[in-house]
XYZ file of C-alpha atoms in Angstrom:
728
model
C -73.969 -58.513 33.226
C -74.165 -55.499 31.836
C -77.787 -53.555 31.941
C -79.501 -52.724 28.549
C -78.680 -48.652 27.158
C -82.200 -48.320 28.285
C -81.100 -48.567 32.020
C -82.589 -45.628 34.430
C -80.070 -42.906 35.214
C -80.110 -43.434 38.746
C -79.013 -46.926 38.522
C -75.746 -46.173 37.427
C -72.848 -48.450 38.485
C -75.615 -50.585 40.445
C -75.565 -52.708 37.217
C -71.446 -53.601 36.652
C -70.015 -55.655 38.458
C -69.774 -54.639 42.305
C -66.734 -52.708 43.408
C -64.077 -54.457 45.283
C -62.858 -51.103 47.375
C -64.593 -48.566 49.744
C -63.664 -45.642 47.178
C -66.200 -47.778 44.605
C -68.503 -48.765 47.060
C -69.015 -45.160 48.327
C -69.458 -43.923 44.724
C -72.019 -46.667 43.693
C -74.132 -45.296 46.677
C -73.417 -41.883 45.390
C -74.931 -42.474 41.919
C -77.809 -44.514 42.826
C -78.411 -41.401 45.520
C -77.785 -38.778 43.259
C -79.941 -36.233 44.949
C -78.889 -37.323 48.160
C -75.113 -36.825 47.383
C -75.593 -33.074 45.555
C -77.908 -31.620 47.797
C -76.187 -33.183 50.744
C -72.939 -31.648 49.880
C -74.280 -28.011 49.054
C -76.236 -28.153 52.437
C -72.941 -29.374 54.181
C -71.275 -26.313 52.544
C -74.096 -24.090 53.281
C -73.915 -24.740 56.772
C -70.066 -24.672 57.333
C -69.899 -21.373 55.698
C -72.818 -20.227 58.076
C -70.852 -21.605 61.269
C -67.987 -19.815 60.402
C -70.039 -16.528 60.029
C -71.841 -17.066 63.386
C -69.058 -18.367 65.721
C -66.304 -16.670 63.788
C -62.388 -17.951 64.235
C -60.498 -17.746 67.406
C -56.652 -16.321 66.373
C -53.958 -16.924 67.957
C -53.112 -14.422 70.299
C -49.477 -13.093 71.033
C -49.384 -15.149 74.080
C -49.801 -18.733 72.063
C -46.402 -17.940 69.998
C -42.905 -18.159 71.203
C -40.887 -21.122 72.439
C -38.428 -21.783 75.496
C -36.997 -19.306 76.861
C -38.251 -16.108 75.511
C -41.838 -17.791 75.458
C -41.497 -17.590 79.207
C -40.311 -14.383 79.442
C -43.427 -13.259 77.566
C -45.495 -15.109 79.664
C -44.454 -13.301 82.894
C -44.409 -9.801 81.642
C -48.117 -10.781 80.554
C -48.992 -11.732 83.961
C -47.204 -8.648 85.324
C -49.924 -6.357 85.063
C -47.201 -3.928 82.780
C -49.327 -1.067 81.125
C -49.967 -2.279 77.789
C -48.621 0.292 75.450
C -47.898 0.848 71.450
C -44.338 2.400 71.509
C -43.219 4.913 68.777
C -40.413 6.675 67.871
C -38.976 10.004 65.964
C -35.597 9.843 64.761
C -34.026 13.190 63.953
C -31.143 12.823 61.606
C -28.205 15.160 59.817
C -25.770 14.559 57.656
C -23.536 17.225 59.143
C -25.008 18.850 62.228
C -24.507 16.993 65.367
C -27.145 16.801 68.719
C -25.498 20.318 70.302
C -26.305 22.338 66.921
C -29.033 25.063 67.959
C -31.196 23.827 65.036
C -30.776 20.055 65.730
C -31.997 20.924 69.372
C -34.298 22.893 67.995
C -35.862 20.180 66.251
C -35.629 17.472 68.711
C -37.616 19.782 70.943
C -40.304 20.602 68.165
C -40.758 16.968 67.447
C -41.472 16.426 71.425
C -43.605 19.511 71.584
C -45.800 18.375 68.590
C -46.671 14.898 69.546
C -47.362 15.956 73.095
C -49.716 18.571 71.312
C -51.732 15.491 69.752
C -52.801 14.438 73.466
C -52.854 11.093 72.012
C -49.496 9.851 73.416
C -47.575 9.876 76.491
C -44.116 8.953 78.374
C -42.161 11.355 75.905
C -38.469 11.043 76.269
C -35.883 12.632 74.346
C -32.653 11.228 75.891
C -31.635 8.911 72.848
C -28.383 9.891 70.976
C -26.409 8.190 68.598
C -23.132 7.284 69.043
C -21.948 9.612 66.641
C -23.853 12.253 67.721
C -26.066 12.996 64.240
C -29.183 11.304 65.367
C -31.506 11.367 68.240
C -34.531 9.758 69.275
C -37.668 11.267 70.368
C -39.812 8.001 72.066
C -43.112 7.820 73.683
C -46.009 5.341 73.670
C -49.722 5.789 72.529
C -52.276 6.290 74.696
C -54.835 3.845 75.285
C -55.240 -0.284 73.873
C -52.996 -0.347 71.482
C -54.989 -2.793 69.542
C -56.770 -0.005 68.196
C -53.690 3.014 68.498
C -53.622 2.543 64.338
C -57.094 4.582 64.414
C -55.455 6.985 66.786
C -52.103 7.937 65.013
C -52.832 9.785 61.691
C -52.789 12.966 63.870
C -49.501 11.872 64.868
C -48.240 11.532 61.539
C -49.202 14.829 60.562
C -47.595 16.427 63.684
C -44.418 14.526 62.352
C -44.445 15.644 59.196
C -44.996 19.575 60.012
C -41.901 19.367 62.221
C -40.335 17.868 58.736
C -41.334 20.548 56.816
C -40.206 23.488 59.319
C -36.465 21.676 59.440
C -35.580 20.579 55.565
C -32.183 20.072 56.099
C -32.549 17.568 58.521
C -34.361 14.052 58.638
C -37.813 14.041 60.758
C -39.083 10.643 59.989
C -41.245 8.345 62.454
C -41.367 4.452 63.248
C -42.640 1.887 65.825
C -45.153 -0.509 66.311
C -48.041 1.083 65.217
C -46.268 2.670 61.930
C -44.903 -0.659 61.303
C -47.733 -2.729 61.425
C -49.748 -0.200 59.420
C -47.054 -0.384 56.456
C -46.794 -3.901 56.609
C -51.032 -4.349 56.996
C -51.229 -2.391 54.177
C -48.687 -4.621 51.668
C -50.101 -8.086 52.746
C -53.878 -7.457 52.941
C -54.520 -6.155 49.829
C -51.770 -8.264 48.198
C -52.856 -11.783 49.069
C -56.353 -11.164 48.750
C -55.408 -10.259 45.126
C -53.208 -13.167 44.722
C -55.939 -15.305 46.201
C -58.758 -13.947 43.718
C -56.053 -14.124 40.620
C -55.916 -18.258 41.448
C -59.331 -19.141 40.685
C -59.126 -17.623 36.942
C -55.810 -19.149 36.322
C -56.801 -22.836 37.398
C -59.759 -22.039 35.129
C -57.663 -21.124 32.353
C -55.291 -24.306 32.815
C -58.120 -26.492 33.528
C -60.295 -25.301 30.049
C -57.083 -25.969 28.241
C -56.310 -29.755 29.918
C -60.334 -30.409 29.104
C -60.872 -28.416 26.055
C -64.448 -28.222 27.404
C -66.283 -25.378 29.909
C -67.974 -27.765 31.991
C -65.574 -30.406 32.561
C -63.112 -27.452 33.473
C -65.788 -25.651 35.676
C -66.710 -28.560 37.584
C -62.978 -28.979 39.493
C -62.775 -25.986 40.093
C -66.505 -25.657 41.585
C -65.480 -28.603 43.914
C -62.134 -27.136 45.331
C -64.158 -24.007 46.174
C -66.802 -25.563 47.735
C -64.721 -27.571 49.790
C -62.704 -24.516 50.631
C -65.449 -22.656 51.902
C -66.616 -25.343 53.999
C -63.183 -26.347 55.515
C -63.402 -22.508 56.611
C -66.962 -23.484 58.699
C -64.598 -26.463 60.470
C -61.412 -24.163 61.115
C -63.968 -22.018 63.220
C -65.033 -24.721 65.138
C -61.530 -26.022 65.377
C -60.114 -22.935 66.341
C -61.576 -23.420 69.732
C -59.195 -26.163 70.530
C -56.246 -24.950 68.370
C -56.247 -21.167 67.684
C -56.052 -20.116 64.172
C -52.372 -18.225 62.371
C -53.465 -15.274 60.413
C -51.888 -17.054 57.101
C -54.045 -20.421 57.640
C -56.398 -18.917 54.923
C -54.088 -18.296 52.247
C -52.621 -21.644 52.805
C -56.264 -23.413 52.723
C -57.264 -22.264 49.651
C -54.031 -22.640 47.905
C -54.149 -26.477 49.124
C -58.187 -26.688 48.387
C -57.162 -25.599 44.756
C -54.280 -27.864 44.282
C -55.855 -31.032 45.766
C -59.372 -30.462 44.681
C -58.669 -29.788 41.502
C -56.022 -32.760 41.085
C -58.701 -35.072 43.047
C -61.293 -34.177 39.973
C -58.487 -34.730 37.127
C -57.787 -38.182 38.395
C -61.785 -39.135 38.367
C -62.534 -37.110 35.349
C -60.145 -38.396 32.823
C -60.123 -42.021 33.911
C -63.462 -41.993 33.066
C -62.962 -40.195 29.716
C -60.280 -42.642 28.786
C -62.799 -45.718 29.615
C -65.129 -44.261 27.330
C -62.535 -43.363 24.584
C -61.696 -47.127 24.991
C -65.233 -48.396 24.094
C -66.645 -48.906 27.661
C -70.467 -47.841 28.135
C -70.820 -44.722 30.766
C -71.754 -47.146 33.430
C -68.611 -49.037 32.665
C -66.790 -45.935 32.654
C -67.687 -44.452 35.485
C -67.725 -47.862 37.454
C -63.469 -48.298 36.522
C -63.030 -44.410 37.389
C -64.510 -44.948 41.059
C -62.679 -48.319 41.559
C -59.514 -47.444 40.426
C -58.992 -43.052 40.465
C -61.248 -43.164 43.594
C -59.318 -45.568 45.272
C -56.338 -43.419 44.292
C -57.668 -39.957 45.814
C -58.529 -42.197 49.477
C -54.881 -43.175 49.878
C -53.771 -39.595 48.586
C -55.640 -37.936 50.781
C -54.555 -40.159 54.092
C -51.160 -39.637 52.926
C -51.369 -36.371 52.847
C -53.125 -36.094 56.277
C -50.414 -38.241 57.785
C -47.695 -35.857 56.233
C -49.664 -32.547 57.658
C -50.290 -34.525 61.090
C -46.456 -34.402 61.356
C -46.814 -30.674 62.188
C -48.507 -31.464 65.648
C -45.265 -33.045 67.045
C -43.694 -29.251 67.057
C -45.963 -28.155 69.768
C -45.637 -24.665 67.805
C -49.159 -22.457 67.312
C -48.264 -21.334 63.733
C -47.275 -24.896 62.177
C -50.388 -26.818 64.465
C -53.064 -23.921 62.536
C -51.736 -24.888 59.190
C -51.836 -28.192 59.832
C -55.060 -28.121 60.974
C -56.293 -26.067 58.217
C -54.783 -28.032 55.842
C -55.948 -31.705 57.121
C -59.480 -30.199 57.074
C -59.022 -28.765 53.490
C -57.983 -32.046 52.266
C -60.274 -34.008 54.083
C -63.275 -32.559 53.014
C -62.150 -32.476 49.323
C -61.544 -35.480 49.400
C -64.966 -36.501 50.389
C -66.668 -33.842 47.729
C -64.259 -36.016 44.908
C -65.594 -39.488 46.577
C -69.512 -38.408 46.699
C -70.889 -35.836 45.053
C -68.123 -35.736 42.070
C -69.051 -39.452 40.774
C -72.669 -38.456 41.581
C -72.385 -35.382 39.176
C -70.775 -37.634 36.639
C -73.525 -40.171 36.436
C -75.900 -37.658 35.755
C -73.748 -35.862 33.482
C -72.559 -38.294 31.245
C -71.039 -37.453 27.866
C -72.266 -33.695 28.757
C -69.606 -33.266 31.165
C -68.022 -31.587 27.674
C -70.379 -29.301 27.567
C -68.865 -26.295 25.790
C -66.312 -28.171 23.694
C -63.488 -25.288 23.099
C -62.311 -26.187 19.145
C -58.795 -27.277 18.751
C -58.603 -28.216 22.438
C -61.004 -30.533 23.098
C -60.073 -34.521 22.538
C -61.373 -37.294 24.950
C -57.988 -38.689 25.065
C -54.207 -37.499 25.003
C -52.058 -39.062 22.513
C -49.205 -38.524 25.113
C -46.396 -38.450 22.167
C -44.028 -36.764 24.077
C -44.366 -38.828 27.317
C -43.852 -42.114 24.824
C -41.227 -40.657 23.547
C -39.588 -39.886 26.918
C -40.165 -43.388 28.403
C -38.628 -44.910 25.020
C -35.602 -43.563 25.758
C -35.297 -43.936 29.540
C -36.573 -47.544 29.298
C -33.650 -48.165 26.812
C -31.289 -47.254 29.024
C -32.685 -47.200 32.025
C -29.482 -47.388 34.224
C -28.003 -44.304 32.521
C -31.369 -42.453 33.009
C -31.724 -42.981 36.701
C -28.095 -41.946 36.999
C -28.479 -38.882 35.295
C -31.485 -37.935 36.723
C -30.657 -38.876 40.345
C -26.957 -37.230 39.788
C -28.894 -33.943 38.607
C -30.738 -34.118 41.587
C -28.426 -34.390 44.136
C -26.106 -31.617 42.604
C -28.913 -29.403 42.832
C -30.164 -30.406 46.454
C -25.979 -29.767 47.787
C -26.584 -26.006 48.647
C -29.105 -27.239 50.907
C -26.520 -28.333 53.264
C -25.113 -25.156 53.670
C -28.905 -23.837 54.596
C -29.184 -21.112 57.681
C -32.651 -20.881 59.042
C -33.357 -17.238 60.893
C -36.363 -15.732 61.209
C -36.863 -12.873 58.550
C -39.163 -10.232 60.922
C -39.339 -6.878 59.681
C -36.467 -8.058 57.198
C -39.022 -10.070 55.492
C -40.599 -7.222 54.259
C -40.281 -5.289 51.287
C -38.681 -1.841 52.599
C -40.863 0.368 50.585
C -42.831 2.300 52.969
C -41.975 5.161 54.615
C -42.268 3.808 58.001
C -39.851 0.699 56.786
C -37.209 3.147 55.433
C -37.166 4.801 58.788
C -36.885 1.683 61.172
C -33.780 0.998 58.870
C -32.021 4.516 59.741
C -32.737 3.823 63.401
C -30.836 0.373 63.258
C -28.079 1.950 61.577
C -27.989 4.892 64.004
C -29.091 3.137 67.055
C -28.044 -0.884 66.635
C -30.570 -2.773 68.135
C -32.600 0.331 69.391
C -35.663 -0.306 66.994
C -35.783 -3.836 67.883
C -34.298 -4.657 71.525
C -33.823 -7.837 73.442
C -35.592 -7.682 76.534
C -33.946 -8.885 79.777
C -36.882 -9.613 82.394
C -36.422 -10.175 85.998
C -38.596 -11.719 88.329
C -38.545 -11.717 92.065
C -40.012 -10.583 95.514
C -38.967 -7.213 95.370
C -36.904 -6.095 92.540
C -36.233 -2.893 93.999
C -34.332 -4.127 96.854
C -30.867 -3.125 96.557
C -29.257 -6.137 95.575
C -31.134 -6.606 92.643
C -30.878 -2.851 91.587
C -27.059 -3.144 92.419
C -26.901 -6.276 90.129
C -29.016 -4.236 87.376
C -26.799 -1.861 87.792
C -23.977 -4.319 87.208
C -25.518 -5.272 84.188
C -25.854 -2.214 82.359
C -22.349 -1.729 82.717
C -20.936 -5.005 81.553
C -23.454 -5.320 78.533
C -22.004 -1.971 76.737
C -18.504 -3.733 77.342
C -18.851 -6.656 75.133
C -19.708 -4.485 71.845
C -22.613 -6.894 70.962
C -24.990 -4.754 73.527
C -25.656 -1.321 73.086
C -27.564 2.067 74.469
C -30.459 2.641 75.272
C -30.703 0.483 78.109
C -34.303 1.660 79.597
C -35.416 -0.183 83.216
C -39.173 -0.481 83.917
C -41.102 -2.101 87.035
C -44.106 -3.654 87.093
C -46.902 -2.115 89.416
C -46.140 -4.550 92.579
C -42.454 -4.406 91.920
C -42.005 -8.203 91.539
C -40.923 -7.912 87.880
C -38.345 -5.624 86.435
C -37.848 -5.852 82.315
C -34.783 -4.145 80.480
C -34.688 -3.016 77.247
C -31.181 -3.638 75.114
C -30.342 -2.995 71.772
C -28.509 -5.833 70.222
C -25.569 -5.594 67.389
C -26.822 -6.706 64.109
C -30.308 -6.186 62.190
C -33.758 -8.178 63.064
C -32.712 -11.537 63.996
C -29.448 -12.278 61.740
C -26.449 -14.460 62.803
C -25.267 -10.969 64.477
C -28.113 -10.279 66.942
C -28.044 -13.923 67.191
C -24.301 -14.549 68.468
C -25.375 -10.941 70.764
C -28.429 -12.633 72.028
C -26.065 -16.049 73.007
C -23.397 -13.385 74.886
C -25.966 -11.761 76.552
C -27.900 -15.202 78.078
C -24.756 -17.169 78.749
C -21.978 -14.194 79.329
C -23.577 -11.271 81.059
C -26.468 -12.122 82.632
C -24.661 -15.022 84.505
C -21.930 -12.632 85.542
C -24.699 -10.088 87.088
C -27.944 -10.897 87.289
C -28.408 -14.903 88.035
C -28.293 -15.740 91.310
C -29.431 -12.345 93.051
C -31.834 -12.585 95.587
C -33.792 -15.918 93.801
C -34.161 -13.538 90.992
C -35.379 -15.364 87.789
C -34.341 -14.156 84.785
C -35.058 -14.924 81.065
C -34.605 -12.895 77.671
C -37.324 -12.049 74.921
C -37.378 -9.916 71.636
C -37.510 -10.603 68.028
C -33.554 -12.347 67.992
C -33.782 -14.451 71.359
C -37.722 -15.280 69.742
C -35.885 -16.788 66.492
C -32.993 -18.634 68.570
C -35.187 -20.280 70.615
C -37.523 -21.188 67.812
C -34.540 -22.928 65.423
C -33.982 -24.897 68.871
C -37.037 -25.899 69.364
C -37.573 -26.678 65.398
C -34.357 -28.886 65.852
C -35.414 -30.781 68.336
C -39.008 -31.441 66.887
C -37.649 -32.298 63.166
C -36.493 -35.706 63.882
C -40.272 -36.573 65.263
C -41.773 -35.214 62.490
C -39.663 -36.646 60.130
C -40.110 -39.765 61.427
C -43.902 -39.740 62.167
C -43.860 -38.585 58.286
C -41.893 -41.199 56.735
C -42.931 -43.975 59.107
C -46.823 -43.991 58.903
C -46.359 -43.223 54.895
C -44.533 -46.462 54.526
C -47.205 -48.512 56.356
C -49.912 -46.764 54.159
C -48.074 -47.618 50.944
C -46.965 -51.191 52.115
C -50.400 -52.123 52.914
C -52.010 -50.165 49.540
C -49.327 -52.099 47.298
C -48.050 -55.016 49.026
C -44.462 -54.147 48.543
C -41.690 -53.194 50.388
C -39.768 -51.980 47.981
C -42.442 -50.211 46.072
C -42.720 -48.268 49.788
C -39.129 -47.472 50.220
C -38.730 -46.678 46.586
C -41.618 -43.800 46.680
C -40.170 -42.377 49.778
C -36.872 -42.368 48.774
C -37.620 -40.700 45.287
C -40.041 -38.167 47.365
C -36.987 -37.499 50.023
C -34.908 -36.776 46.471
C -37.522 -34.269 45.229
C -37.646 -32.405 48.771
C -34.196 -32.011 48.952
C -33.246 -30.743 45.475
C -35.870 -28.054 46.321
C -34.465 -27.057 49.343
C -31.068 -26.621 46.969
C -33.506 -24.687 44.670
C -34.188 -22.595 47.966
C -31.397 -22.171 49.215
C -29.766 -20.767 45.617
C -32.582 -18.657 45.008
C -32.894 -16.808 48.050
C -30.476 -17.567 50.831
C -27.621 -17.054 47.805
C -29.721 -13.915 46.554
C -29.639 -15.645 42.805
C -33.688 -14.812 42.653
C -33.633 -11.074 43.853
C -33.869 -9.566 41.093
C -36.707 -12.024 39.366
C -38.721 -11.761 42.348
C -38.196 -8.612 44.099
C -36.989 -8.983 47.341
C -34.135 -8.075 49.815
C -31.505 -10.746 50.423
C -30.708 -11.706 54.151
C -28.310 -14.414 53.587
C -30.581 -16.767 55.409
C -33.915 -18.866 54.452
C -36.851 -18.050 56.656
C -36.973 -20.546 59.150
C -40.334 -22.556 59.615
C -39.992 -22.388 55.269
C -37.974 -25.813 55.511
C -40.278 -27.908 57.675
C -43.351 -26.713 56.264
C -42.479 -27.267 52.698
C -41.274 -30.694 54.041
C -44.979 -31.733 55.031
C -46.545 -30.216 52.095
C -44.410 -31.187 49.497
C -44.224 -34.830 50.727
C -47.905 -35.240 50.894
C -48.036 -33.861 47.362
C -45.483 -35.669 45.617
C -46.989 -38.539 47.085
C -50.421 -37.381 45.596
C -49.107 -37.966 42.241
C -47.108 -40.718 43.225
C -49.883 -42.956 44.435
C -51.707 -42.062 41.478
C -48.947 -43.424 38.929
C -47.959 -46.808 41.174
C -51.880 -47.576 41.278
C -51.602 -47.829 37.286
C -48.945 -49.479 37.491
C -49.873 -51.918 39.856
C -53.454 -52.030 38.107
C -51.159 -53.506 34.827
C -49.426 -55.951 36.613
C -52.228 -57.473 38.415
C -53.542 -57.999 34.673
C -50.412 -59.854 34.024
C -48.672 -57.583 31.974
C -44.524 -58.034 32.432
C -43.236 -55.058 35.023
C -41.689 -53.011 32.078
C -44.510 -53.199 30.332
C -47.205 -52.098 33.403
C -44.817 -49.238 33.613
C -44.374 -47.753 30.434
C -48.180 -48.000 30.190
C -49.057 -46.682 33.282
C -46.796 -44.077 33.343
C -48.176 -42.897 29.881
C -51.659 -43.292 30.819
C -51.286 -40.785 33.555
C -49.125 -38.660 31.856
C -51.210 -36.374 30.738
C -53.106 -36.424 34.126
C -49.867 -35.575 35.830
C -49.190 -32.630 33.653
C -52.678 -30.929 33.993
C -52.292 -30.956 37.738
C -48.927 -30.145 37.799
C -49.505 -27.089 35.817
C -52.021 -25.982 37.612
C -50.298 -26.359 40.903
C -46.851 -24.684 39.769
C -48.771 -21.765 38.256
C -50.686 -21.346 41.271
C -48.050 -21.473 43.717
C -45.813 -19.326 41.415
C -48.372 -16.562 41.908
C -47.120 -16.265 45.507
C -43.591 -15.251 44.675
C -45.092 -11.906 43.497
C -46.305 -11.598 47.463
C -44.870 -8.838 49.353
C -43.232 -11.105 51.981
C -39.927 -13.120 51.494
C -41.593 -15.943 53.567
C -44.259 -15.953 50.925
C -42.165 -15.806 48.298
C -40.041 -18.657 49.645
C -42.940 -20.812 50.059
C -44.433 -20.371 46.258
C -41.208 -20.754 44.775
C -40.352 -24.151 47.205
C -43.784 -25.670 46.468
C -43.894 -24.414 42.665
C -40.332 -25.807 41.593
C -40.608 -28.882 44.031
C -43.910 -29.666 42.100
C -42.097 -29.009 38.783
C -38.878 -31.662 39.722
C -41.833 -34.231 40.738
C -43.941 -34.202 37.782
C -40.681 -34.166 35.060
C -37.679 -35.630 36.424
C -39.029 -37.928 39.504
C -42.343 -39.451 37.590
C -41.039 -39.241 34.314
C -37.183 -40.627 34.391
C -36.323 -41.723 38.001
C -39.399 -43.668 38.765
C -39.672 -45.588 35.118
C -35.656 -46.282 34.863
C -35.655 -47.698 38.946
C -38.537 -49.553 38.361
C -37.355 -50.908 35.625
C -34.239 -52.245 36.782
C -35.687 -53.397 39.506
C -38.322 -55.221 37.722
C -40.289 -58.300 39.989
C -38.517 -57.115 42.532
C -40.663 -54.037 42.794
C -43.241 -56.620 43.867
C -40.908 -58.308 47.165
C -43.049 -58.987 50.387
C -41.202 -60.758 53.088
C -43.618 -63.935 53.938
C -44.008 -63.160 57.166
C -45.861 -60.348 55.995
C -48.244 -62.168 53.646
C -51.563 -61.799 56.458
C -51.816 -58.155 55.074
C -55.007 -57.433 53.044
C -55.300 -57.661 49.488
C -56.574 -54.628 47.911
C -58.121 -54.328 44.486
C -56.525 -52.262 41.841
C -58.789 -52.791 39.282
């Protein structure tokens, strides 16, 4: 029985019939103990943020990355005691003069003398001349700690610029590890910081349109931002066990905004809908807590399950992204289930404070979606066939997907150091990003191994895929030699990866393998790409099986239907496949290069497909669970399946549209980032959410469920023991 209108505010939800699920019970407690819920949340956020500032976040080291043979090679080098250096180079180049010309020789000599005169370099070498003899390299290492070399490189830049001024008819330009890192960081740091900040006003603007009221729009954004801040503190603690990748905080902000805003939208719009239908504030909040709150709980578990699948890759980048995403989703869900109902119970109708004329309406009429559903449900078979055929057609290009490491090719080539890198790569194939062959033995300077290395140096260039310069360096205790050799191709493209296979499978077995018990391993950019792809191919089936299997179990338990669980998974896989196809067309085939301003490489960044799968599966299930809950809610009230489907989708269409617009807008911002991988991530996420919220949710789902009818709710008798969860 409901309490009379003069019920005290802190008794909201206590007088309504007791909730029948965990989410509603938590909301009921929060409404009864508002001060505890609100101030407890704020204290949690402050303490977590302070924790992050005090203990700091442990970042992943270079030695944490890698897979297979290339990682083993890197570990051997790290343990060998080689002096840590940051290598740089100056290219001297002419379109007409050769390296024998006096002016050319003078420029090379002056470049070497100029960089050496700065006192910041060592190991200067001028031996490398290109095959066409129109280019020469001056190579050197920066003195001191390579991690701080960027602080000391400015005088070297100035010295090289002075030589260029003295020889205007030649190209004298610098590139290398420090130069390129500085160029990339100058592009990335500013751009990602700007994009992260832009996402906040964009999200607020969309929420203002969605709610038509200032306070209702600020509330979801405030929850999402505080959830993000709190999760950063938890990330600092977890990084002691799982080192954090540099990109994880940007992803956490994205996901925090996406799910935090979604969860609030689900809650607030349902509460508004119930109020518009005549419910009292207490009844409206109780219903929102029992229904939308439960959907939030299931959605959060589904996203977390999907993210947890990345642990199976055993790759530090994927594990870091998984930890960060799980933390921010869990914190956002916690806030939505606790502090949000506490705030709504206090605000009541004041949540609509700051109404915007022309935008505010408590309940959307949903005319457009009613029209779409009438068309779809009139001919469900035809609608399903057309929608499925369109998605399959869009997905077909994904069959030709070619994943590869992007390396420096994934950065805009606007900076001088990166343009110079391209010159070096053209004049000295593989010279700017060589392979490193690591030889470990009791004494790598003994005659047998020395002869084997000389044999390797003779056989490698004969393949036509491996090139000069070839350099050999031995560690202080003479147990490890590292051989640097150029590869055909650019960066980690297919040509250079083929060269890695030639190196590993042909040249090394016929020159170095087995000599005096030596252990041989290959690393470098292209080798790391090969090993990463191999490791990914091995782990992808495990990740897919884990994510799909646990999602099936969760959906089965939540909706007590085998058919609903299978349908949800199939529809989500179809939307992910369509997103893959769009990604291949836009980036691998270069259809989006003009619009999104990137350099076409004929590949897709190798970590993007698996990353998109787990993120998209989690986010699309977020919508799916919310819609299915409304459909099941109607069915449990005794409505026919077709009516439950129609009303369930109509009643959630406004929320889904608003949430999708937020996600698409925020994700699309990242297509303007300087890194191609970030563009791919933003595009893939945006296009998948768009497909999911329109074709899948508005056409495929209702048409398939309408055709299945009562069979939607099929549950074998032997599963009758599953718990019955309330949807009301």
